[in-house]
Amino acid sequence: MTDGRRVRAALAALTLTLVAWVVLPATASAHTLDSSSVRIVVGDTGLDGTISLAVAALDAAFDADRRSGAVSADAYEAEVLAYVDEHLIVVGSGGEAWVETYSNFVRQTTEGIETITVDVAIDAGGDDPADFAITYDAIIEAVGGHDAVLVLESAGGVVSTPGVFSTSESTLTIGEHATSVGAIDMVRFGFHHVLDGADHLLFLVTLLLPAPLIAAGRRWRHEPKLGRSVRRVVHVVTAFTVGHSITLVASALGWVDVPSRPVEVLIAASVAVSAVHAIRPIVRGGEPAIAVTFGLVHGLAFAGILRDLGLDGRTSLLALFAFNLGIELAQLAVTACLFPSLHLIAIRDRAGVLRTAAAVIALAASIAWMLDRLGVLSNPIAPIEQALVEHPGRVVLALAAIAVAVTASSTRHFRPTAPVIDDVEDAEPVAMLAERV
Amino acid sequence: MHPTLHDRITRRARRHLPAGARRAATAGTMAALLLVPAACSGDDTVSTSATTVDVSADASSATSAAATVATTAATEATTGTAAATTAADATATTAAATSTSTSEDATPAIVAAANAFLTSLTDEERDAVLFDFGDTEQRQQWSNLPEGLYTRDGLMWGNLDEDSQQAWLGVLQAILSDEGYTQVLGEWGADDALAATDGGGNLVFGTDYYWVAIIGEPSETEPWQFQFGGHHVTVNATIQGPDVSVTPSFIGVQPALYDSEGNEIRPLGTIEDDAYALLGSLDDTQLSSAVLGDTLIDLVVGPGQDGKTVEAQGIAGADLSAEQQQLLLTLIAHYGGLVNEEDASARMAQLEADLADTYFAWYGPTDPSDGSGIYFRVSGPYIVIEYSGQEMGGAATDHIHGIYRDPTNDYGAAFGAGLS
């Protein structure tokens, strides 16, 4: 058995173990606790919501160290608000998630039952506030059988119960939402929602870290060549596309139905795999293999985005194609923006210090996500993640700045022994980039 | 409010006479008050099969008075025997006799009963119980929350003296039908059973913790409202001339089944049974329209949700067979028929006329033997009923919250007495 095969076998075993670990407890614990409710009042420019949670059920959803008493009241309140925020998404007809502002945290005991209510103001951002898809799975994602009724009050004071959030239905559409979604909208949805998901991007970017390098046994050999790097990137991106397209279509058309929680955990795990691979090659030339394998998992999550948009079940092949195209465009945009910097850095970063540092950061993020998604702890890097995702331009600029700094410093120090770039053709665009920035 | 002749007589009687004589004086005053309108209207066909309110003159405490009433009323309801107990008290007999004619306007009797109640109070009490009709906040100040979680205003039942308690029961009896009165007393009495089981932790339960408020002055021409309520039952009645509205009212109970002096009382039992009867009559197609979810939900237009309407959800009356429509009407009648027989006839005619446009929706298990509680909603142009088994604080079958509204006529909005 070669190293590569052994590693591949180990990878497969790890994947299976993760799946079993995540799926089994989710199906075994099915006891109903007092249900939650989400009351939404439609206003002129947005929604006013009140979310009511039974503390007993919330405690069951939280890990022991997040329970009341273990932390200060303020910290608990912040945790609850962050948790609810994470599990409530309202998307308007523009395809954008509306901004939520939480307030008025009230914890009280009524007739022996402790409840927490929080108010949320949801800004429609110029969209029609009566037309949206609302996704809510707080507690539901963790406690089998828990559900939450949606009580909707129109601007005219007409109250209705459009549906119940449950394990099988976490998104409800209100108004004309999604019925008028065209192909262009679908491209936009695909584009934006991939850009909003830090995990998908981090997986891809981390997998591209070693693109300019060659795996030599269990180490990366430093041999950056632009032509080869570009080919590698194309291979990885294509492989990822193939993988996620298969499962996106299969899931959107209802051929497969995988619960979202294990998928989310596996996606976090995929980042870890590509991070480890960036530090030390797991599979020689195996980035496309990793990309296609985990692309299958990411595709399931993209199908979940369609569900969150309330578009599942009525998606035509054309709409799916358009959505997938949006995802590709987002991938290509990210790759195009980051690759020059990554390549520049790789040229000078002979010892792989920066690559390793980046991979370690990705690994840390993936571990944080995994623990969060397994319900062990709340995502400690959520604020950083949010900041990065909200300012993609700054991420690109920062990386470019690092690339310039590295190039400039190493040029100064290593100019005498410069012939790192052994391909003159490759060297020109790199130098041009360095000068321009 | 200026003291009336009756006020002065009563107060003088209170000052100078022993307790028994004071009661007699009060009773005499009330009897006179109540007989005047009856005599004036020339109606001599006074029903004798009315529910008799036997607020025993010997009852030693407020709580036992309420319990006696509840038991009496419930016994009649379960056994079908009218006037099961003898009414020794002239006041009660008179009130009963005048309140239940279907042909005659009920308002004078209601006003008279309310005035009799006011007459029974001390000046301080009267100040506390009366509010301006323009006090919109007070008009809406009611809740199903128990004492300790919600602050009510007015006079607390447990603090009223026995005469005033009797007089207040006369008001309830005048405004409500026999069935409605029995039901309200049953729901109210459950709170004592709840208090006895100490089911509520450190909250205060029991029939004592119910409050009375009169908003505006009782009048046969000007609008006024009264509130009576506490945990699990609230009656909001708005009266303007001959028009009477008893919406919004809270119709709940916990425990749903209890024993009172040897009698099993299930105040909302027929409502639940009739809801199951309607559900059970539906075929699969109808069920798929009517049943909106398999778990219970809470009230959507409960206390504090005034001024809203409810979207038509569930199965429409138009999609029911004639027999099924009758079952729906029977269910609705438990609410439309809360108000006294005279006002109920107009109310039920209105609800029956819109039956095709009235919807029935259900959440929760559909099998009565499931035992995990139910939620149903009836909504039409002029009615919203919700009945919601509460998961909190015990079994959902044993803890019911419910609301009865008329989106067009809560607080008498349809006859110009609504919240301004």
PDB file of C-alpha atoms in Angstrom, chain B residues 76-319:
ATOM      1  CA  GLU B  76     -77.530  22.057  37.120  1.00  0.00           C
ATOM      2  CA  ALA B  77     -75.522  21.891  33.934  1.00  0.00           C
ATOM      3  CA  THR B  78     -74.530  18.296  34.423  1.00  0.00           C
ATOM      4  CA  THR B  79     -77.792  16.992  35.731  1.00  0.00           C
ATOM      5  CA  GLY B  80     -80.032  19.109  33.611  1.00  0.00           C
ATOM      6  CA  THR B  81     -82.166  19.988  36.592  1.00  0.00           C
ATOM      7  CA  ALA B  82     -83.184  23.552  36.498  1.00  0.00           C
ATOM      8  CA  ALA B  83     -83.305  25.455  39.718  1.00  0.00           C
ATOM      9  CA  ALA B  84     -81.710  22.689  41.689  1.00  0.00           C
ATOM     10  CA  THR B  85     -81.594  24.612  44.849  1.00  0.00           C
ATOM     11  CA  THR B  86     -84.138  26.644  46.615  1.00  0.00           C
ATOM     12  CA  ALA B  87     -83.678  30.322  46.567  1.00  0.00           C
ATOM     13  CA  ALA B  88     -84.382  31.779  49.887  1.00  0.00           C
ATOM     14  CA  ASP B  89     -82.846  35.068  49.007  1.00  0.00           C
ATOM     15  CA  ALA B  90     -85.258  37.551  47.525  1.00  0.00           C
ATOM     16  CA  THR B  91     -82.524  39.360  45.627  1.00  0.00           C
ATOM     17  CA  ALA B  92     -81.357  36.306  43.827  1.00  0.00           C
ATOM     18  CA  THR B  93     -84.789  35.131  42.964  1.00  0.00           C
ATOM     19  CA  THR B  94     -85.753  38.479  41.583  1.00  0.00           C
ATOM     20  CA  ALA B  95     -82.585  38.790  39.560  1.00  0.00           C
ATOM     21  CA  ALA B  96     -83.043  35.338  38.148  1.00  0.00           C
ATOM     22  CA  ALA B  97     -86.618  35.978  37.309  1.00  0.00           C
ATOM     23  CA  THR B  98     -85.973  39.125  35.354  1.00  0.00           C
ATOM     24  CA  SER B  99     -82.831  38.221  33.488  1.00  0.00           C
ATOM     25  CA  THR B 100     -83.962  35.513  31.203  1.00  0.00           C
ATOM     26  CA  SER B 101     -86.708  36.603  28.959  1.00  0.00           C
ATOM     27  CA  THR B 102     -85.749  36.399  25.318  1.00  0.00           C
ATOM     28  CA  SER B 103     -88.251  38.897  24.049  1.00  0.00           C
ATOM     29  CA  GLU B 104     -87.375  41.816  26.231  1.00  0.00           C
ATOM     30  CA  ASP B 105     -84.293  44.039  26.093  1.00  0.00           C
ATOM     31  CA  ALA B 106     -81.809  42.808  28.678  1.00  0.00           C
ATOM     32  CA  THR B 107     -80.112  46.161  29.136  1.00  0.00           C
ATOM     33  CA  PRO B 108     -82.378  47.590  31.857  1.00  0.00           C
ATOM     34  CA  ALA B 109     -81.834  44.493  33.962  1.00  0.00           C
ATOM     35  CA  ILE B 110     -78.078  44.682  33.434  1.00  0.00           C
ATOM     36  CA  VAL B 111     -78.011  48.359  34.362  1.00  0.00           C
ATOM     37  CA  ALA B 112     -80.164  47.725  37.390  1.00  0.00           C
ATOM     38  CA  ALA B 113     -77.934  44.877  38.525  1.00  0.00           C
ATOM     39  CA  ALA B 114     -74.842  47.025  38.067  1.00  0.00           C
ATOM     40  CA  ASN B 115     -76.388  49.885  39.995  1.00  0.00           C
ATOM     41  CA  ALA B 116     -77.373  47.489  42.737  1.00  0.00           C
ATOM     42  CA  PHE B 117     -73.780  46.377  42.897  1.00  0.00           C
ATOM     43  CA  LEU B 118     -72.553  49.956  43.103  1.00  0.00           C
ATOM     44  CA  THR B 119     -75.105  50.641  45.780  1.00  0.00           C
ATOM     45  CA  SER B 120     -73.715  47.811  47.855  1.00  0.00           C
ATOM     46  CA  LEU B 121     -70.253  49.373  47.919  1.00  0.00           C
ATOM     47  CA  THR B 122     -68.717  51.882  50.278  1.00  0.00           C
ATOM     48  CA  ASP B 123     -67.724  55.255  48.866  1.00  0.00           C
ATOM     49  CA  GLU B 124     -64.094  54.217  48.770  1.00  0.00           C
ATOM     50  CA  GLU B 125     -64.937  51.003  46.994  1.00  0.00           C
ATOM     51  CA  ARG B 126     -67.119  52.814  44.518  1.00  0.00           C
ATOM     52  CA  ASP B 127     -64.295  55.215  43.742  1.00  0.00           C
ATOM     53  CA  ALA B 128     -61.984  52.287  43.194  1.00  0.00           C
ATOM     54  CA  VAL B 129     -64.321  50.329  40.943  1.00  0.00           C
ATOM     55  CA  LEU B 130     -65.458  53.168  38.671  1.00  0.00           C
ATOM     56  CA  PHE B 131     -63.390  54.448  35.766  1.00  0.00           C
ATOM     57  CA  ASP B 132     -64.091  57.014  33.075  1.00  0.00           C
ATOM     58  CA  PHE B 133     -65.435  55.502  29.904  1.00  0.00           C
ATOM     59  CA  GLY B 134     -62.689  57.372  28.052  1.00  0.00           C
ATOM     60  CA  ASP B 135     -60.060  55.430  29.997  1.00  0.00           C
ATOM     61  CA  THR B 136     -59.003  53.308  27.051  1.00  0.00           C
ATOM     62  CA  GLU B 137     -56.085  51.897  28.952  1.00  0.00           C
ATOM     63  CA  GLN B 138     -58.335  50.505  31.662  1.00  0.00           C
ATOM     64  CA  ARG B 139     -60.749  49.149  29.068  1.00  0.00           C
ATOM     65  CA  GLN B 140     -57.909  47.008  27.754  1.00  0.00           C
ATOM     66  CA  GLN B 141     -56.328  46.228  31.099  1.00  0.00           C
ATOM     67  CA  TRP B 142     -57.091  42.554  31.406  1.00  0.00           C
ATOM     68  CA  SER B 143     -55.073  39.416  31.042  1.00  0.00           C
ATOM     69  CA  ASN B 144     -55.074  35.693  31.614  1.00  0.00           C
ATOM     70  CA  LEU B 145     -51.974  35.975  33.741  1.00  0.00           C
ATOM     71  CA  PRO B 146     -52.441  35.112  37.406  1.00  0.00           C
ATOM     72  CA  GLU B 147     -52.193  37.625  40.188  1.00  0.00           C
ATOM     73  CA  GLY B 148     -48.529  38.327  40.785  1.00  0.00           C
ATOM     74  CA  LEU B 149     -47.699  38.491  37.104  1.00  0.00           C
ATOM     75  CA  TYR B 150     -50.269  41.065  36.098  1.00  0.00           C
ATOM     76  CA  THR B 151     -51.700  44.093  37.839  1.00  0.00           C
ATOM     77  CA  ARG B 152     -55.419  44.583  37.545  1.00  0.00           C
ATOM     78  CA  ASP B 153     -57.330  47.570  38.730  1.00  0.00           C
ATOM     79  CA  GLY B 154     -60.727  47.955  40.318  1.00  0.00           C
ATOM     80  CA  LEU B 155     -61.958  45.879  43.238  1.00  0.00           C
ATOM     81  CA  MET B 156     -60.784  42.408  44.099  1.00  0.00           C
ATOM     82  CA  TRP B 157     -63.517  39.839  44.626  1.00  0.00           C
ATOM     83  CA  GLY B 158     -61.916  38.511  47.790  1.00  0.00           C
ATOM     84  CA  ASN B 159     -62.060  41.964  49.341  1.00  0.00           C
ATOM     85  CA  LEU B 160     -65.753  42.518  48.626  1.00  0.00           C
ATOM     86  CA  ASP B 161     -68.213  41.961  51.379  1.00  0.00           C
ATOM     87  CA  GLU B 162     -70.823  39.318  50.951  1.00  0.00           C
ATOM     88  CA  ASP B 163     -73.573  41.692  49.814  1.00  0.00           C
ATOM     89  CA  SER B 164     -71.409  43.137  47.121  1.00  0.00           C
ATOM     90  CA  GLN B 165     -70.360  39.668  46.002  1.00  0.00           C
ATOM     91  CA  GLN B 166     -73.971  38.637  45.685  1.00  0.00           C
ATOM     92  CA  ALA B 167     -74.785  41.823  43.831  1.00  0.00           C
ATOM     93  CA  TRP B 168     -71.906  41.246  41.446  1.00  0.00           C
ATOM     94  CA  LEU B 169     -73.106  37.734  40.684  1.00  0.00           C
ATOM     95  CA  GLY B 170     -76.403  39.356  39.823  1.00  0.00           C
ATOM     96  CA  VAL B 171     -74.606  41.519  37.247  1.00  0.00           C
ATOM     97  CA  LEU B 172     -72.916  38.499  35.697  1.00  0.00           C
ATOM     98  CA  GLN B 173     -76.177  36.667  35.620  1.00  0.00           C
ATOM     99  CA  ALA B 174     -77.932  39.577  33.974  1.00  0.00           C
ATOM    100  CA  ILE B 175     -75.353  39.932  31.227  1.00  0.00           C
ATOM    101  CA  LEU B 176     -74.793  36.233  30.560  1.00  0.00           C
ATOM    102  CA  SER B 177     -77.013  33.407  29.467  1.00  0.00           C
ATOM    103  CA  ASP B 178     -77.626  30.472  31.760  1.00  0.00           C
ATOM    104  CA  GLU B 179     -75.014  28.440  29.917  1.00  0.00           C
ATOM    105  CA  GLY B 180     -72.574  31.323  29.853  1.00  0.00           C
ATOM    106  CA  TYR B 181     -73.032  32.011  33.543  1.00  0.00           C
ATOM    107  CA  THR B 182     -72.559  28.348  34.429  1.00  0.00           C
ATOM    108  CA  GLN B 183     -69.467  28.169  32.278  1.00  0.00           C
ATOM    109  CA  VAL B 184     -67.883  31.322  33.674  1.00  0.00           C
ATOM    110  CA  LEU B 185     -68.472  30.169  37.239  1.00  0.00           C
ATOM    111  CA  GLY B 186     -67.009  26.789  36.377  1.00  0.00           C
ATOM    112  CA  GLU B 187     -63.866  28.327  34.890  1.00  0.00           C
ATOM    113  CA  TRP B 188     -63.576  30.705  37.811  1.00  0.00           C
ATOM    114  CA  GLY B 189     -64.089  27.971  40.383  1.00  0.00           C
ATOM    115  CA  ALA B 190     -61.287  25.925  38.798  1.00  0.00           C
ATOM    116  CA  ASP B 191     -58.847  28.455  40.148  1.00  0.00           C
ATOM    117  CA  ASP B 192     -59.628  27.299  43.673  1.00  0.00           C
ATOM    118  CA  ALA B 193     -58.951  23.720  42.629  1.00  0.00           C
ATOM    119  CA  LEU B 194     -55.691  24.904  41.108  1.00  0.00           C
ATOM    120  CA  ALA B 195     -54.782  26.792  44.266  1.00  0.00           C
ATOM    121  CA  ALA B 196     -55.539  23.662  46.306  1.00  0.00           C
ATOM    122  CA  THR B 197     -53.073  21.609  44.281  1.00  0.00           C
ATOM    123  CA  ASP B 198     -50.486  24.353  44.582  1.00  0.00           C
ATOM    124  CA  GLY B 199     -49.811  23.856  40.924  1.00  0.00           C
ATOM    125  CA  GLY B 200     -48.461  27.283  40.281  1.00  0.00           C
ATOM    126  CA  GLY B 201     -45.359  27.644  42.392  1.00  0.00           C
ATOM    127  CA  ASN B 202     -45.331  30.959  44.186  1.00  0.00           C
ATOM    128  CA  LEU B 203     -48.075  32.601  42.162  1.00  0.00           C
ATOM    129  CA  VAL B 204     -51.399  33.456  43.672  1.00  0.00           C
ATOM    130  CA  PHE B 205     -54.394  31.530  42.420  1.00  0.00           C
ATOM    131  CA  GLY B 206     -57.935  31.183  43.623  1.00  0.00           C
ATOM    132  CA  THR B 207     -61.366  32.701  43.121  1.00  0.00           C
ATOM    133  CA  ASP B 208     -60.539  35.544  45.491  1.00  0.00           C
ATOM    134  CA  TYR B 209     -58.072  36.998  43.023  1.00  0.00           C
ATOM    135  CA  TYR B 210     -60.599  38.129  40.458  1.00  0.00           C
ATOM    136  CA  TRP B 211     -61.244  41.764  39.796  1.00  0.00           C
ATOM    137  CA  VAL B 212     -64.220  43.904  38.973  1.00  0.00           C
ATOM    138  CA  ALA B 213     -64.112  47.241  37.167  1.00  0.00           C
ATOM    139  CA  ILE B 214     -66.913  49.371  35.817  1.00  0.00           C
ATOM    140  CA  ILE B 215     -65.825  51.761  33.134  1.00  0.00           C
ATOM    141  CA  GLY B 216     -68.354  54.498  32.501  1.00  0.00           C
ATOM    142  CA  GLU B 217     -71.558  54.695  34.514  1.00  0.00           C
ATOM    143  CA  PRO B 218     -74.159  51.982  34.132  1.00  0.00           C
ATOM    144  CA  SER B 219     -76.695  53.487  31.776  1.00  0.00           C
ATOM    145  CA  GLU B 220     -79.516  52.387  29.532  1.00  0.00           C
ATOM    146  CA  THR B 221     -78.513  54.924  26.907  1.00  0.00           C
ATOM    147  CA  GLU B 222     -74.839  55.871  27.277  1.00  0.00           C
ATOM    148  CA  PRO B 223     -72.034  53.405  26.598  1.00  0.00           C
ATOM    149  CA  TRP B 224     -70.288  51.669  29.495  1.00  0.00           C
ATOM    150  CA  GLN B 225     -68.192  48.576  30.034  1.00  0.00           C
ATOM    151  CA  PHE B 226     -67.466  46.232  32.840  1.00  0.00           C
ATOM    152  CA  GLN B 227     -64.597  43.880  33.364  1.00  0.00           C
ATOM    153  CA  PHE B 228     -64.652  40.822  35.483  1.00  0.00           C
ATOM    154  CA  GLY B 229     -61.664  38.615  35.415  1.00  0.00           C
ATOM    155  CA  GLY B 230     -58.529  37.034  36.679  1.00  0.00           C
ATOM    156  CA  HIS B 231     -56.532  33.985  35.824  1.00  0.00           C
ATOM    157  CA  HIS B 232     -58.199  31.988  33.026  1.00  0.00           C
ATOM    158  CA  VAL B 233     -61.465  33.840  32.683  1.00  0.00           C
ATOM    159  CA  THR B 234     -62.236  37.416  31.801  1.00  0.00           C
ATOM    160  CA  VAL B 235     -65.570  38.831  30.738  1.00  0.00           C
ATOM    161  CA  ASN B 236     -65.453  42.208  29.059  1.00  0.00           C
ATOM    162  CA  ALA B 237     -68.983  43.437  28.502  1.00  0.00           C
ATOM    163  CA  THR B 238     -69.786  46.644  26.688  1.00  0.00           C
ATOM    164  CA  ILE B 239     -73.311  47.958  26.811  1.00  0.00           C
ATOM    165  CA  GLN B 240     -74.830  50.781  24.830  1.00  0.00           C
ATOM    166  CA  GLY B 241     -78.550  51.077  24.868  1.00  0.00           C
ATOM    167  CA  PRO B 242     -80.028  47.770  23.788  1.00  0.00           C
ATOM    168  CA  ASP B 243     -76.717  46.596  22.313  1.00  0.00           C
ATOM    169  CA  VAL B 244     -74.446  44.331  24.315  1.00  0.00           C
ATOM    170  CA  SER B 245     -71.059  42.908  23.378  1.00  0.00           C
ATOM    171  CA  VAL B 246     -69.149  40.404  25.475  1.00  0.00           C
ATOM    172  CA  THR B 247     -66.051  40.435  23.309  1.00  0.00           C
ATOM    173  CA  PRO B 248     -63.190  40.212  23.882  1.00  0.00           C
ATOM    174  CA  SER B 249     -63.483  37.623  26.606  1.00  0.00           C
ATOM    175  CA  PHE B 250     -60.964  35.098  27.810  1.00  0.00           C
ATOM    176  CA  ILE B 251     -62.316  31.590  28.096  1.00  0.00           C
ATOM    177  CA  GLY B 252     -59.862  29.260  29.735  1.00  0.00           C
ATOM    178  CA  VAL B 253     -59.639  26.814  32.592  1.00  0.00           C
ATOM    179  CA  GLN B 254     -57.151  24.917  34.716  1.00  0.00           C
ATOM    180  CA  PRO B 255     -57.647  22.236  35.799  1.00  0.00           C
ATOM    181  CA  ALA B 256     -60.006  21.329  32.989  1.00  0.00           C
ATOM    182  CA  LEU B 257     -61.710  18.751  35.192  1.00  0.00           C
ATOM    183  CA  TYR B 258     -62.087  19.113  38.922  1.00  0.00           C
ATOM    184  CA  ASP B 259     -64.149  18.081  41.839  1.00  0.00           C
ATOM    185  CA  SER B 260     -66.212  20.574  43.744  1.00  0.00           C
ATOM    186  CA  GLU B 261     -68.076  19.238  46.741  1.00  0.00           C
ATOM    187  CA  GLY B 262     -68.514  15.869  45.143  1.00  0.00           C
ATOM    188  CA  ASN B 263     -69.428  17.114  41.689  1.00  0.00           C
ATOM    189  CA  GLU B 264     -67.149  16.640  38.710  1.00  0.00           C
ATOM    190  CA  ILE B 265     -66.897  19.905  36.850  1.00  0.00           C
ATOM    191  CA  ARG B 266     -65.553  20.215  33.326  1.00  0.00           C
ATOM    192  CA  PRO B 267     -66.413  23.791  32.416  1.00  0.00           C
ATOM    193  CA  LEU B 268     -65.224  23.683  28.808  1.00  0.00           C
ATOM    194  CA  GLY B 269     -65.996  20.013  28.317  1.00  0.00           C
ATOM    195  CA  THR B 270     -68.851  20.445  25.873  1.00  0.00           C
ATOM    196  CA  ILE B 271     -66.804  22.885  23.827  1.00  0.00           C
ATOM    197  CA  GLU B 272     -63.969  20.413  23.470  1.00  0.00           C
ATOM    198  CA  ASP B 273     -66.361  17.538  22.785  1.00  0.00           C
ATOM    199  CA  ASP B 274     -68.184  19.528  20.123  1.00  0.00           C
ATOM    200  CA  ALA B 275     -64.909  20.572  18.501  1.00  0.00           C
ATOM    201  CA  TYR B 276     -63.892  16.918  18.317  1.00  0.00           C
ATOM    202  CA  ALA B 277     -67.322  16.064  16.919  1.00  0.00           C
ATOM    203  CA  LEU B 278     -66.872  18.539  14.084  1.00  0.00           C
ATOM    204  CA  LEU B 279     -63.316  17.373  13.426  1.00  0.00           C
ATOM    205  CA  GLY B 280     -64.439  13.751  13.491  1.00  0.00           C
ATOM    206  CA  SER B 281     -67.096  14.452  10.888  1.00  0.00           C
ATOM    207  CA  LEU B 282     -64.558  15.649   8.331  1.00  0.00           C
ATOM    208  CA  ASP B 283     -63.420  13.399   5.505  1.00  0.00           C
ATOM    209  CA  ASP B 284     -59.757  13.147   4.518  1.00  0.00           C
ATOM    210  CA  THR B 285     -59.906  15.964   1.997  1.00  0.00           C
ATOM    211  CA  GLN B 286     -61.619  18.244   4.460  1.00  0.00           C
ATOM    212  CA  LEU B 287     -59.150  17.247   7.155  1.00  0.00           C
ATOM    213  CA  SER B 288     -56.231  18.220   4.967  1.00  0.00           C
ATOM    214  CA  SER B 289     -57.743  21.701   4.723  1.00  0.00           C
ATOM    215  CA  ALA B 290     -58.647  21.983   8.381  1.00  0.00           C
ATOM    216  CA  VAL B 291     -55.573  20.554  10.081  1.00  0.00           C
ATOM    217  CA  LEU B 292     -52.721  23.031   9.734  1.00  0.00           C
ATOM    218  CA  GLY B 293     -50.119  21.411  11.954  1.00  0.00           C
ATOM    219  CA  ASP B 294     -49.566  18.445  14.190  1.00  0.00           C
ATOM    220  CA  THR B 295     -48.421  20.298  17.296  1.00  0.00           C
ATOM    221  CA  LEU B 296     -50.256  22.739  19.501  1.00  0.00           C
ATOM    222  CA  ILE B 297     -49.882  26.456  19.051  1.00  0.00           C
ATOM    223  CA  ASP B 298     -50.666  29.322  21.384  1.00  0.00           C
ATOM    224  CA  LEU B 299     -53.380  31.935  20.980  1.00  0.00           C
ATOM    225  CA  VAL B 300     -52.613  34.292  18.120  1.00  0.00           C
ATOM    226  CA  VAL B 301     -55.036  37.048  19.160  1.00  0.00           C
ATOM    227  CA  GLY B 302     -54.948  36.576  22.919  1.00  0.00           C
ATOM    228  CA  PRO B 303     -54.999  39.320  25.564  1.00  0.00           C
ATOM    229  CA  GLY B 304     -53.229  42.456  24.401  1.00  0.00           C
ATOM    230  CA  GLN B 305     -53.868  41.706  20.740  1.00  0.00           C
ATOM    231  CA  ASP B 306     -56.807  44.048  20.350  1.00  0.00           C
ATOM    232  CA  GLY B 307     -57.800  45.581  17.050  1.00  0.00           C
ATOM    233  CA  LYS B 308     -56.647  42.750  14.836  1.00  0.00           C
ATOM    234  CA  THR B 309     -58.395  40.415  12.481  1.00  0.00           C
ATOM    235  CA  VAL B 310     -57.544  36.847  11.651  1.00  0.00           C
ATOM    236  CA  GLU B 311     -56.821  35.552   8.191  1.00  0.00           C
ATOM    237  CA  ALA B 312     -59.184  32.914   6.892  1.00  0.00           C
ATOM    238  CA  GLN B 313     -57.343  29.648   7.471  1.00  0.00           C
ATOM    239  CA  GLY B 314     -58.571  26.089   7.688  1.00  0.00           C
ATOM    240  CA  ILE B 315     -61.727  24.744   6.127  1.00  0.00           C
ATOM    241  CA  ALA B 316     -64.500  27.133   5.109  1.00  0.00           C
ATOM    242  CA  GLY B 317     -68.055  26.626   6.279  1.00  0.00           C
ATOM    243  CA  ALA B 318     -68.968  26.591   2.590  1.00  0.00           C
ATOM    244  CA  ASP B 319     -66.981  23.385   2.191  1.00  0.00           C
TER     245      ASP B 319
END
